[in-house]
Amino acid sequence: MFLDGLRRFFRRTPSDDVLPDWYDSRLRPGPEPGGDPVFLYMPWIPEHGDALVAKIARGGTGIRFHPLDIVRDPDDVTARLDVLVFAQKHPDRWRRLVMRKLAPLASRVAGLVVSFDWHPVMRELVYACRSLGVPTYLVPHESVFIDEERYYVARNGASVPATDYALVWGGMQRRIFTERGYPADRVVLTGSPKFDIFHDYRPMLDRVGFAAMYGLDPARPIVLFAGQPLDSQVDSQRYALSRQTEAIEDLLDVAEDKGIQVVIRQPPAKKVILSNEQRSRIEDSTDFAIDGPVKFSLPPEEAIYHAAAILSVNSTMLFEAVLMGRPSISMPYFDFEQIWTNLDIARAPNRDELARLLGEAIEKGRPMVSEAGLEWANRELAAGRFDGLAAGRVSDFLAGQARKPRPDIMRPNRASEVFAGTGGQGSIALVSNRGSLEPWTPLLKAVFGAKRLVAEVDAQDAAGADYLLHFDQRYSDPDPLYHRHRRTLGRPELYAEPGFLGPGLARAAGGARVSVVVDDVAPYYETSRLPRLIRRLSECGNLSGPERARAGALIATLGARLAATGPKGSRPRILVVDQSVEDRSVPPGEEAEKLFGRMLRDLIRTAPEAEIVVGSVPADLGAGVLAPAAVRRIAGTREIGFEAPDRDGLHAYARYDAVHVATSDAGAIALLAGVPVHCHAAPFYAGWGLTTDHAPVPDRSRRLDLEQLFHVAWIEMSRYFDPKSGKACAIEDLVIPAPAPDAAPEPGRPEPVALR
């Protein structure tokens, strides 16, 4: 506790009363009501997301855009860097600043458009919109540069869009997102609006005017080198930048030899890529020029149109030149997976090849690509072809969405997708209990498709989570700060508890965990809320023939396994199942003592001839309510036996004529063994006509058979994991058949794990 207090002290964020210098505190009037629907966008990098929004607005009709002014001067690279750091270090405070701006606009706009949402700045904006019921749309500004596996991947592991829809360029982005778990029915193939302008471009300037912008000679060839920050999808940015510097040096040397002029266009992200020596060489030369990074002389399409050739390590401008009908040359001066190899763009990995290809490009004056490469580009980077209509398709889709009711637009939250099995692969989950996480990690990752399980209490790690995994909390409290993160970050919760199929009934080597019960409303054992498990049992209709046959076969197999525990005795025997005082499914404190005391007293009074045995609590769950001293006090002179759970945490249910429980899951296991079960509270299996109920269960009026109960609880609401393959599996892959009579003990049986 002391260490947690110190951590919280040193992680304190600045006071909310002190706004960051970069924050635009003005609350501007929202869009005027009436007219075309309005979509929000957050001004960020003018040449990237802002330019994309402008293209959509110009290329389509029927929608308007309104800026969400959070950053005072987003054109200032220093301000943007401050925001990036702030959003990473203080995600809860960033969320509050975002919510303050969004709240007045939430009911007046049709949605939010972002060009990326993998970084905390935009991702938290998307999640804030979800909290306020504002639909969100991803229209990517960039596609894969180098490595598909690194595309759209944040440092915290986020790799799947969080938006309600993804309006992608072509087959490549669609495949990447869906393979990572983004719902396929929410991917819309539109093409890229950033490429529309290259379809039938009309220049702003003539050749003389273009050359005059840089002080160059219009009568001689001018080539453009597109610099990159190389800050993503590479192993070492420093190494990549050094190799780009060498590529630029070679280009200047070759151009000087051939009498070619060069414009070095620096990255829009304001990353300085030139060495001091190179900058001096360029500035002292009448044949070289620098454009950017603070302000660019011309937009990229104008520069491409007038250039005799485009060169770059790997910039998208290599492809944009092809669309404009200009030659382009890639300069891969270090080893990496290059997307443009699919297009067969000319490659100059060294100075000699550069000299040859640059001369060829100036002579031919047209793209140096193959027909097969162009077909690949039409398929993977466009909606069939580059027709200049992508912005119109985006605009038409957004306008159509604006006419729909919002509940029909909004994507289910990530926890609901994981629960329903319709998405959520590649998600990041913040787990409530890091203390018991380690042995469960393989199972949780496999059955939920989680990319990462965040167990730390650090706010930076928590902010990367797509949902909160309330895990294994029946007997313990969540880790410190878990509920704080739940409140401040507004993420949905998924509830998972150790399942009904433990090592005693399953093939699990080395005591591996093999099953969990999943719920997206509340823990399945909880009585104060109505868990999804109870709702599904209430709704359960007649099972189909295959469903009933499947449940019946599994019940028979498990029942036979349980019956192998031995024959009944000569006297009637009754098992009273004790529960831990820490168990959240029973009343706390004195109420639990009253409940279990009443259960035992009633049995002593009504079954004078029976042998009564108290089934003890497994050792790892702590003290039971019916401790020996309490039992002696209640029983008086009546002899009461005790039975410890076996090595697998199970009791010998088949040896008893009846099992009495409060809320223990042992009653559900006993039902499979064919033993009559008496419930003195309201576990999930009570109230359906399968048990004798000694307490009212008012919300359960239906009558179910054992197959229906099993289908919902053991099949529909549970997830299973095969520790041998390391993958999620069906329950049939794990169930152990009953041993043959007088069979020797199974070799390699796992160590016991208590059935809870």
CSV table of N, CA and C in Angstrom, one decimal, residues 607-657:
chain,number,residue,atom,x,y,z
A,607,ALA,N,-33.5,-33.9,8.6
A,607,ALA,CA,-32.8,-35.2,8.2
A,607,ALA,C,-32.1,-35.9,9.4
A,608,PRO,N,-32.9,-36.3,10.4
A,608,PRO,CA,-32.2,-36.9,11.6
A,608,PRO,C,-31.4,-38.1,11.3
A,609,GLU,N,-31.8,-38.9,10.3
A,609,GLU,CA,-31.1,-40.2,10.0
A,609,GLU,C,-29.9,-40.1,9.1
A,610,ALA,N,-29.8,-38.9,8.4
A,610,ALA,CA,-28.8,-38.8,7.4
A,610,ALA,C,-27.4,-38.5,8.0
A,611,GLU,N,-26.4,-38.9,7.2
A,611,GLU,CA,-25.1,-38.5,7.5
A,611,GLU,C,-24.8,-37.2,6.8
A,612,ILE,N,-24.5,-36.2,7.5
A,612,ILE,CA,-24.3,-34.8,7.0
A,612,ILE,C,-22.8,-34.5,7.0
A,613,VAL,N,-22.3,-34.1,5.8
A,613,VAL,CA,-20.9,-33.8,5.6
A,613,VAL,C,-20.8,-32.4,5.1
A,614,VAL,N,-19.9,-31.6,5.6
A,614,VAL,CA,-19.6,-30.3,5.1
A,614,VAL,C,-18.4,-30.4,4.2
A,615,GLY,N,-18.7,-29.9,2.9
A,615,GLY,CA,-17.7,-29.9,1.9
A,615,GLY,C,-16.8,-28.6,2.1
A,616,SER,N,-15.6,-28.8,2.6
A,616,SER,CA,-14.7,-27.7,2.9
A,616,SER,C,-14.3,-26.8,1.7
A,617,VAL,N,-13.9,-25.6,2.0
A,617,VAL,CA,-13.5,-24.7,1.0
A,617,VAL,C,-12.1,-25.0,0.6
A,618,PRO,N,-11.7,-25.0,-0.7
A,618,PRO,CA,-10.4,-25.3,-1.1
A,618,PRO,C,-9.4,-24.3,-0.4
A,619,ALA,N,-8.2,-24.9,-0.1
A,619,ALA,CA,-7.3,-24.1,0.7
A,619,ALA,C,-6.9,-22.8,0.1
A,620,ASP,N,-6.8,-22.7,-1.2
A,620,ASP,CA,-6.4,-21.4,-1.8
A,620,ASP,C,-7.4,-20.3,-1.7
A,621,LEU,N,-8.6,-20.6,-1.3
A,621,LEU,CA,-9.7,-19.6,-1.2
A,621,LEU,C,-9.9,-19.1,0.2
A,622,GLY,N,-9.1,-19.5,1.1
A,622,GLY,CA,-9.1,-18.9,2.5
A,622,GLY,C,-10.2,-19.6,3.4
A,623,ALA,N,-10.5,-18.9,4.4
A,623,ALA,CA,-11.4,-19.4,5.4
A,623,ALA,C,-12.9,-19.6,4.9
A,624,GLY,N,-13.5,-20.6,5.3
A,624,GLY,CA,-14.9,-20.8,5.0
A,624,GLY,C,-15.9,-20.3,6.0
A,625,VAL,N,-17.1,-20.1,5.6
A,625,VAL,CA,-18.1,-19.6,6.6
A,625,VAL,C,-18.4,-20.7,7.7
A,626,LEU,N,-18.5,-22.0,7.2
A,626,LEU,CA,-18.7,-23.1,8.1
A,626,LEU,C,-17.4,-23.7,8.6
A,627,ALA,N,-16.7,-22.9,9.3
A,627,ALA,CA,-15.4,-23.4,9.9
A,627,ALA,C,-15.8,-24.4,11.0
A,628,PRO,N,-14.9,-25.3,11.4
A,628,PRO,CA,-15.2,-26.4,12.3
A,628,PRO,C,-15.8,-25.8,13.6
A,629,ALA,N,-15.3,-24.7,14.1
A,629,ALA,CA,-15.8,-24.2,15.4
A,629,ALA,C,-17.3,-23.8,15.2
A,630,ALA,N,-17.6,-23.1,14.1
A,630,ALA,CA,-19.0,-22.7,13.8
A,630,ALA,C,-19.9,-23.9,13.7
A,631,VAL,N,-19.4,-25.0,13.0
A,631,VAL,CA,-20.2,-26.2,12.8
A,631,VAL,C,-20.5,-26.8,14.1
A,632,ARG,N,-19.5,-26.9,15.0
A,632,ARG,CA,-19.7,-27.5,16.4
A,632,ARG,C,-20.7,-26.7,17.1
A,633,ARG,N,-20.7,-25.4,17.0
A,633,ARG,CA,-21.6,-24.6,17.8
A,633,ARG,C,-23.0,-24.8,17.3
A,634,ILE,N,-23.2,-24.9,16.0
A,634,ILE,CA,-24.5,-25.1,15.4
A,634,ILE,C,-25.0,-26.5,15.6
A,635,ALA,N,-24.2,-27.5,15.4
A,635,ALA,CA,-24.6,-28.9,15.5
A,635,ALA,C,-24.8,-29.5,16.9
A,636,GLY,N,-24.2,-28.9,17.9
A,636,GLY,CA,-24.3,-29.4,19.2
A,636,GLY,C,-23.8,-30.8,19.3
A,637,THR,N,-24.7,-31.8,19.7
A,637,THR,CA,-24.2,-33.2,19.8
A,637,THR,C,-24.3,-33.9,18.5
A,638,ARG,N,-24.9,-33.3,17.5
A,638,ARG,CA,-25.0,-34.0,16.2
A,638,ARG,C,-23.6,-34.1,15.5
A,639,GLU,N,-23.3,-35.3,15.1
A,639,GLU,CA,-22.0,-35.5,14.5
A,639,GLU,C,-22.1,-35.0,13.0
A,640,ILE,N,-21.1,-34.2,12.7
A,640,ILE,CA,-21.0,-33.6,11.3
A,640,ILE,C,-19.6,-34.0,10.8
A,641,GLY,N,-19.6,-34.6,9.6
A,641,GLY,CA,-18.3,-34.9,9.0
A,641,GLY,C,-17.8,-33.7,8.1
A,642,PHE,N,-16.6,-33.9,7.7
A,642,PHE,CA,-16.0,-32.9,6.8
A,642,PHE,C,-15.3,-33.6,5.6
A,643,GLU,N,-15.4,-33.0,4.5
A,643,GLU,CA,-14.8,-33.6,3.3
A,643,GLU,C,-14.0,-32.5,2.6
A,644,ALA,N,-12.7,-32.7,2.5
A,644,ALA,CA,-11.9,-31.8,1.7
A,644,ALA,C,-12.1,-32.0,0.2
A,645,PRO,N,-12.0,-31.0,-0.6
A,645,PRO,CA,-12.0,-31.3,-2.1
A,645,PRO,C,-10.9,-32.2,-2.5
A,646,ASP,N,-11.1,-32.9,-3.5
A,646,ASP,CA,-10.0,-33.8,-4.0
A,646,ASP,C,-8.9,-33.0,-4.6
A,647,ARG,N,-7.9,-33.7,-5.2
A,647,ARG,CA,-6.8,-33.0,-5.8
A,647,ARG,C,-7.1,-32.1,-6.9
A,648,ASP,N,-8.3,-32.2,-7.5
A,648,ASP,CA,-8.8,-31.4,-8.6
A,648,ASP,C,-9.8,-30.3,-8.1
A,649,GLY,N,-10.0,-30.2,-6.8
A,649,GLY,CA,-10.9,-29.2,-6.3
A,649,GLY,C,-12.3,-29.6,-6.4
A,650,LEU,N,-12.6,-30.9,-6.6
A,650,LEU,CA,-14.0,-31.5,-6.7
A,650,LEU,C,-14.3,-32.3,-5.5
A,651,HIS,N,-15.6,-32.3,-5.2
A,651,HIS,CA,-16.1,-33.2,-4.2
A,651,HIS,C,-16.7,-34.5,-4.8
A,652,ALA,N,-16.8,-35.5,-4.0
A,652,ALA,CA,-17.3,-36.8,-4.6
A,652,ALA,C,-18.9,-36.8,-4.6
A,653,TYR,N,-19.4,-35.9,-5.5
A,653,TYR,CA,-20.8,-35.7,-5.6
A,653,TYR,C,-21.7,-36.9,-5.7
A,654,ALA,N,-21.2,-37.9,-6.6
A,654,ALA,CA,-22.0,-39.0,-6.9
A,654,ALA,C,-22.2,-40.0,-5.6
A,655,ARG,N,-21.4,-39.7,-4.6
A,655,ARG,CA,-21.5,-40.6,-3.4
A,655,ARG,C,-22.6,-40.0,-2.4
A,656,TYR,N,-23.2,-38.9,-2.8
A,656,TYR,CA,-24.2,-38.3,-1.9
A,656,TYR,C,-25.6,-38.4,-2.5
A,657,ASP,N,-26.6,-38.5,-1.6
A,657,ASP,CA,-28.0,-38.5,-2.0
A,657,ASP,C,-28.6,-37.1,-2.3
